């Protein structure tokens, strides 16, 4: 029953991430199984906006589907499995090509918190360079356990990492928190990009970022209700 | 009866500010009580787009709810209470994280009127630096009367102030005027930001800004009717 | 009968200009009377998106309403009257605060045709500086016949003029042509602004601009049908 | 039957390209006849968003309509005919004025793959300068077989070419692939433009671009289903 509600929330999160401009035809969001930390839920290979409950599959941490029911999984499911393996605090993950974020990874510019809602970015976001672990002729995708391990290592203890020439990954302690982080990571990137054209930016310092993040973590229900209401009207 | 209509307008203003891109899941708008200058109306802690009449609470100028009816108030209600206390001319206030405005506060760039509709920005907008009154490890929020007092002091006699790493506050002599100012503050920021990439900007001078603002103050009904019609279709 | 259809088109043009992002709560569009060149049609003072047939008023070239029916006219109707007076080729006029165009006027940057659809911009757009005719403390509005005359003089034989700190005016030989010009003036400004960040721009030369404009003048029905269909669904 | 389904897809592609911001009132998409490589299908001269099945005409490679049924063809149909003639691998073509791409052609800046979804851009996009084949007083349009030949020569073996002062052309081995390329060519341009403001861009190298393109070519069904669903709701 609680699990069914969580899976419904995962479907809603797929729709929200599309509606708020984080994912397009590509990108994915997962949740860890609430009763079995060695399992996670993720849609089959399908555009997030059209995900329904029956598209959700269960995976183990090696990213093998428990029962694929004939469906094709995302090539990059290893992003999820390998991060869940080494980050017991993480309960939900978003991988996206969120548009304002791509130019940061491509230019080696770290995302930093430009306003309180970006506090979770802390002292800046690590950048994953796939050439270091995958060589210089990959298709840029995290299509193997080894690449997933390397990405998880770059992420470290952070809540958000950039992927050069590809996109980003956001992690959170709950589904609502990671949706918040994926959305405000995109917003922060847009604002930071504009600010860098205007002059020298005063970012939140480490203490401000931590304080703001602690406050905002108590607030994730408020925008979730709004985002959910918007996609409920579909 | 008149009060009920005003509260209905406050609900509409919440919806308009979302629909026109000034607020998202966060931000708030208040009105002073028309019959008691020591009171104001503000929604409970909820996303502006989903505010209904029953979500509106009444506060005194210490920002205590007269009757909270079990609801949680906004952490930052002191923005409203402390500005109403020292600015008897102010009848309505908007606090937002209006996106184009954030880069200005973060870079110490004042907003200036780039076109007649931004005339209310006068000779430029003050910038509130929370570190001066709250120290360098706040969560950036105006979560105490003291911080509200400091913000009101920075605002002074202006109609609009920037808040570094956070957002902005707009004040007005009526609800429709403050909604106009919140919306055109955002528009002016976007235009100013683009113009600064093109070359040296000729802003409205002080006399032009004052004349334009005086004219536009007579015009706030015109866009309000449009904005209201747009959200009435929700 | 033909006149009624033309007035219906004027109502549609009001809606299109809002829907395509040229006007917001402000801005206006007029047509010259098809049977009396000394008269023109323009809405009463109202947001373009909500104009209905009964809001259309008839004016003489002194911009006096023939029969105001108790309605308040636009303060800036002199833009229309004074241009119609000196430009017999002009049958329709749009005045707007089209957003991408404002930064050009404010920085003294002329609009130039960056692609064939902007060919009507010719060798560049004149810029009206109200201080030259109105002094340095106006409210920026064309609120008198004298200011209308000055604006018409700056416009000269051009199809588009910028107004520093205010907006722009587009003129055309038909309603559909002027709507095309108002929309693609805005598009051209956005593209030109982005291109100036990328490098040195090769604009259409005078011959290319003239040739492209001549071709496009035969094409205005095509986008009109699309734009009309979009607002018909309102 | 298969042909009818393909023509239905062509109608859908017209709608998708409008809905995703690649075309506006102008631009066009064609498919080669699946059973006769010397023929192609293209709408009559009409805005893509309003194309219906009965608007689709059949052309030979000289771009003469097999049966025009009284309809006016696009002036620039030679883009299609002349590319199909020299590129037997090409089964579908999009010509557009996709907005983010125009500034690249106008400044002589080649599009390069900034993320994996732009892999099909390879080592960069050729730029067509119409002055070289058409002289310096054209209306910028590919309105003759000769200009079509010249454009096809500039395109060479590439999948995407810029047209200075005009727009771009994308080609593909299938309709779904070319729609993908037209959409992500626009996205890549927007991201590349922003990245160039942030710093030095690390593009996908040739091997990464080729690998990413090979992977993405297997994925075009996924966003197509989403895009199709969005326009089906019209």
GROMACS .gro file of N, CA, C and O in nm, chain D residues 24 30 53 70 74 91 101 105-106 111 113 121 126 151 175 185 192 194 199 220 224 233:
model
   88
  726UNK      N    1   0.800   2.812  -3.776
  726UNK     CA    2   0.688   2.900  -3.733
  726UNK      C    3   0.590   2.901  -3.852
  726UNK      O    4   0.545   2.795  -3.892
  732UNK      N    5   1.003   1.729  -4.591
  732UNK     CA    6   0.965   1.637  -4.699
  732UNK      C    7   1.013   1.496  -4.670
  732UNK      O    8   1.100   1.475  -4.585
  755UNK      N    9  -0.351   1.611  -4.451
  755UNK     CA   10  -0.312   1.511  -4.550
  755UNK      C   11  -0.335   1.560  -4.693
  755UNK      O   12  -0.253   1.537  -4.782
  772UNK      N   13  -0.396   2.248  -5.851
  772UNK     CA   14  -0.425   2.391  -5.838
  772UNK      C   15  -0.356   2.461  -5.724
  772UNK      O   16  -0.375   2.582  -5.704
  776UNK      N   17   0.581   2.544  -5.248
  776UNK     CA   18   0.681   2.629  -5.182
  776UNK      C   19   0.781   2.679  -5.285
  776UNK      O   20   0.827   2.600  -5.371
  793UNK      N   21   1.646   1.026  -4.693
  793UNK     CA   22   1.505   0.990  -4.712
  793UNK      C   23   1.410   1.099  -4.662
  793UNK      O   24   1.289   1.092  -4.685
  803UNK      N   25   1.964   2.895  -3.437
  803UNK     CA   26   2.063   2.859  -3.539
  803UNK      C   27   2.102   2.980  -3.626
  803UNK      O   28   2.216   2.990  -3.672
  807UNK      N   29   2.484   3.108  -3.848
  807UNK     CA   30   2.507   3.134  -3.990
  807UNK      C   31   2.547   3.279  -4.015
  807UNK      O   32   2.636   3.307  -4.096
  808UNK      N   33   2.484   3.371  -3.943
  808UNK     CA   34   2.508   3.514  -3.967
  808UNK      C   35   2.646   3.559  -3.922
  808UNK      O   36   2.695   3.663  -3.967
  813UNK      N   37   2.817   2.518  -3.608
  813UNK     CA   38   2.758   2.441  -3.500
  813UNK      C   39   2.846   2.319  -3.473
  813UNK      O   40   2.884   2.248  -3.567
  815UNK      N   41   2.898   1.970  -3.186
  815UNK     CA   42   2.823   1.893  -3.085
  815UNK      C   43   2.869   1.925  -2.943
  815UNK      O   44   2.980   1.892  -2.906
  823UNK      N   45   2.606   1.627  -3.548
  823UNK     CA   46   2.669   1.746  -3.606
  823UNK      C   47   2.815   1.721  -3.641
  823UNK      O   48   2.878   1.803  -3.709
  828UNK      N   49   2.873   2.282  -4.225
  828UNK     CA   50   2.909   2.376  -4.331
  828UNK      C   51   2.811   2.493  -4.334
  828UNK      O   52   2.697   2.481  -4.288
  853UNK      N   53   2.344   2.461  -5.290
  853UNK     CA   54   2.323   2.428  -5.148
  853UNK      C   55   2.359   2.282  -5.122
  853UNK      O   56   2.427   2.250  -5.023
  877UNK      N   57   1.228   0.983  -4.168
  877UNK     CA   58   1.155   1.102  -4.123
  877UNK      C   59   1.179   1.127  -3.975
  877UNK      O   60   1.202   1.242  -3.932
  887UNK      N   61   1.930   2.003  -3.338
  887UNK     CA   62   2.017   2.106  -3.395
  887UNK      C   63   1.986   2.241  -3.331
  887UNK      O   64   2.076   2.316  -3.293
  894UNK      N   65   2.512   2.583  -2.719
  894UNK     CA   66   2.646   2.626  -2.761
  894UNK      C   67   2.661   2.776  -2.747
  894UNK      O   68   2.766   2.826  -2.702
  896UNK      N   69   2.510   2.971  -2.533
  896UNK     CA   70   2.525   3.004  -2.391
  896UNK      C   71   2.663   2.965  -2.340
  896UNK      O   72   2.725   3.038  -2.263
  901UNK      N   73   3.283   3.032  -2.129
  901UNK     CA   74   3.426   3.001  -2.134
  901UNK      C   75   3.461   2.918  -2.255
  901UNK      O   76   3.387   2.917  -2.354
  922UNK      N   77   1.549   0.723  -3.179
  922UNK     CA   78   1.461   0.829  -3.228
  922UNK      C   79   1.313   0.802  -3.205
  922UNK      O   80   1.231   0.894  -3.202
  926UNK      N   81   1.002   1.073  -3.044
  926UNK     CA   82   0.893   1.085  -3.144
  926UNK      C   83   0.759   1.054  -3.080
  926UNK      O   84   0.659   1.125  -3.104
  935UNK      N   85  -0.298   1.596  -2.910
  935UNK     CA   86  -0.392   1.661  -2.819
  935UNK      C   87  -0.446   1.793  -2.876
  935UNK      O   88  -0.533   1.855  -2.816
   0.00000   0.00000   0.00000
